[in-house]
């Protein structure tokens, strides 16, 4: 077993723009946002200034921060800092319960256990004062009330 | 006035796979000179120019490159969507020739990627703490690699269709077999499926030998009218179909990880050409990774979606098979200078001229080239023929 844990030090930093600043600001409160179109209902990620389907202006939608691994890769070679210190690590595309997909790192599991369909939950780690990074962890089995 | 029929009438490749004596501009120039020799066209006749360097600060940016080569274009294209750019250029050039915008269009490409860096370009941040704008700000923080992006497609294809690493390996094995017939190919020693699946894992499920090589290289292609080509040195190769499509740009946005835009570009190109996949004698597919070529074989209709794995195991892709693939050795074994699309066109043309020597697909009448740009994002499909019928 080697449990994948990754830090945030040295990671690329998002350049906040007029749209992304709302998304990243929410991450600092522990909220994962996607967008929903008030006109056609399309939900989308990444955030845009328009609905990618009908071009109307979308609204923000707070997600439950849960989803399933839609696809992934285990990166075993990357010469770039800071990532090379964390090899091997899992890059996942998570399909959120609300529909849109989002890329991230899955941590806290053995990379050999990562699989499509794996249920995951978000776990924010502060990167800067203005942005926290949404990591993903295997969703703990529900605790029985009995 | 009779219809203006677009043809490929000249091809030149610079030195590859390793050319420390050339810089990027030098590759453009050498390929250009060889294209002129190949075609017999007088340089002064060139009135259209296309190249894919959009960075104005680069010495080979489109405007500067036209100036350097001494071309004063009245038709110009600087579309840059990565590896498939040159297939898109064929689409644009064919339309421009038909429309009478110009008489002789040249596209050139040059790259000293191997000599400069020895590695394929990575995307997003390269320095710790680098600030990333735009759509990549949602992907770069996660340390995905170029190979990791394609691995995501392979992973999903395996999940949905049971495709195996051994099946993907067949593509690398076929390309290597053909590289053995190409004295310039970067790697020529025969490969087995076991060699591929036992090579180092780079990004699961892609092994080192599922990945293209890193090279220097360049190319130049001349597109003119059938009428003009009559007096030139080479038999004209007809552009029967040329179409493009894009589904996404960044890998995190790929709508279906098992289907590329080649499904749409291919359908259009086949309709234009009036032929079907079973009519094609050889395919030159962008094999940045084994999965790239596998997805294209399915998307272009050479087999059904999901059946690419069993299809490549039939041996169809090897010379002597029904659909020889990448008869120069492809990106997997011959050369990959960064944007390989022009090599697909050069090899398809070589096959249709029946100038491929030991790698000749006997009686080749129709060839298909399909480029992939970005992260399985922008696809360009070109169908070429020895004749118009
Ligand atoms: Zn909408």
Short mmCIF file of C-alpha atoms in Angstrom, two decimals, chain A residues 10-15 17 20 23-24 45-48 70-78 80-81 83 89 91 93 101 103-105 116 133-134, chain B residues 122 125-126 128-133 135 137-145 148 151-152 155-156 159 200-204 251-255 257:
data_model
loop_
_atom_site.label_atom_id
_atom_site.label_comp_id
_atom_site.label_asym_id
_atom_site.label_seq_id
_atom_site.Cartn_x
_atom_site.Cartn_y
_atom_site.Cartn_z
CA UNK A 10 4.47 25.25 -5.63
CA UNK A 11 1.37 24.33 -7.59
CA UNK A 12 0.24 26.57 -10.43
CA UNK A 13 -1.89 29.42 -9.15
CA UNK A 14 -5.14 30.39 -10.88
CA UNK A 15 -5.25 33.88 -12.34
CA UNK A 17 -10.56 36.85 -13.79
CA UNK A 20 -13.28 32.79 -12.04
CA UNK A 23 -15.59 30.36 -8.24
CA UNK A 24 -12.31 30.63 -6.36
CA UNK A 45 -17.94 23.61 -15.56
CA UNK A 46 -15.52 25.39 -16.01
CA UNK A 47 -17.22 28.70 -15.29
CA UNK A 48 -17.80 30.95 -18.29
CA UNK A 70 -15.54 9.35 -14.77
CA UNK A 71 -12.00 8.72 -15.98
CA UNK A 72 -8.49 9.14 -14.63
CA UNK A 73 -4.81 8.60 -15.11
CA UNK A 74 -2.06 7.65 -12.73
CA UNK A 75 0.83 9.97 -13.54
CA UNK A 76 4.12 8.15 -13.01
CA UNK A 77 6.42 10.49 -14.94
CA UNK A 78 6.48 14.27 -14.64
CA UNK A 80 8.09 19.43 -13.47
CA UNK A 81 8.16 20.85 -9.96
CA UNK A 83 4.63 17.46 -9.04
CA UNK A 89 -0.40 10.41 -8.26
CA UNK A 91 -5.47 12.85 -11.82
CA UNK A 93 -12.12 13.67 -13.90
CA UNK A 101 -17.27 17.18 -14.70
CA UNK A 103 -10.56 17.67 -12.96
CA UNK A 104 -8.63 17.17 -9.75
CA UNK A 105 -6.30 14.96 -7.75
CA UNK A 116 -13.88 4.50 -12.77
CA UNK A 133 -7.90 23.69 -4.29
CA UNK A 134 -10.66 21.07 -4.40
CA UNK B 122 4.17 20.17 -21.92
CA UNK B 125 2.66 25.90 -15.92
CA UNK B 126 6.33 24.95 -16.13
CA UNK B 128 6.53 26.30 -9.49
CA UNK B 129 3.87 28.79 -8.47
CA UNK B 130 3.29 29.97 -12.04
CA UNK B 131 0.08 31.95 -12.48
CA UNK B 132 -2.24 30.33 -15.03
CA UNK B 133 -5.02 32.28 -16.78
CA UNK B 135 -9.49 27.64 -18.92
CA UNK B 137 -6.49 27.55 -14.39
CA UNK B 138 -8.92 24.71 -13.67
CA UNK B 139 -6.56 21.99 -14.97
CA UNK B 140 -2.96 23.06 -14.48
CA UNK B 141 -3.07 22.90 -10.65
CA UNK B 142 -3.54 19.14 -10.90
CA UNK B 143 -0.29 18.21 -12.60
CA UNK B 144 -1.81 16.31 -15.47
CA UNK B 145 0.65 15.67 -18.28
CA UNK B 148 -1.93 11.76 -18.82
CA UNK B 151 -4.36 8.15 -20.85
CA UNK B 152 -7.77 9.40 -19.69
CA UNK B 155 -8.75 4.40 -19.49
CA UNK B 156 -12.34 5.14 -20.40
CA UNK B 159 -13.65 0.57 -19.09
CA UNK B 200 7.75 1.52 -18.33
CA UNK B 201 4.33 2.87 -17.39
CA UNK B 202 4.27 6.64 -17.98
CA UNK B 203 0.62 7.44 -17.26
CA UNK B 204 -1.68 4.47 -16.71
CA UNK B 251 -8.95 17.32 -22.06
CA UNK B 252 -11.16 17.99 -19.03
CA UNK B 253 -13.87 19.16 -21.43
CA UNK B 254 -13.91 16.15 -23.77
CA UNK B 255 -17.61 15.30 -24.02
CA UNK B 257 -13.65 10.20 -23.88
#
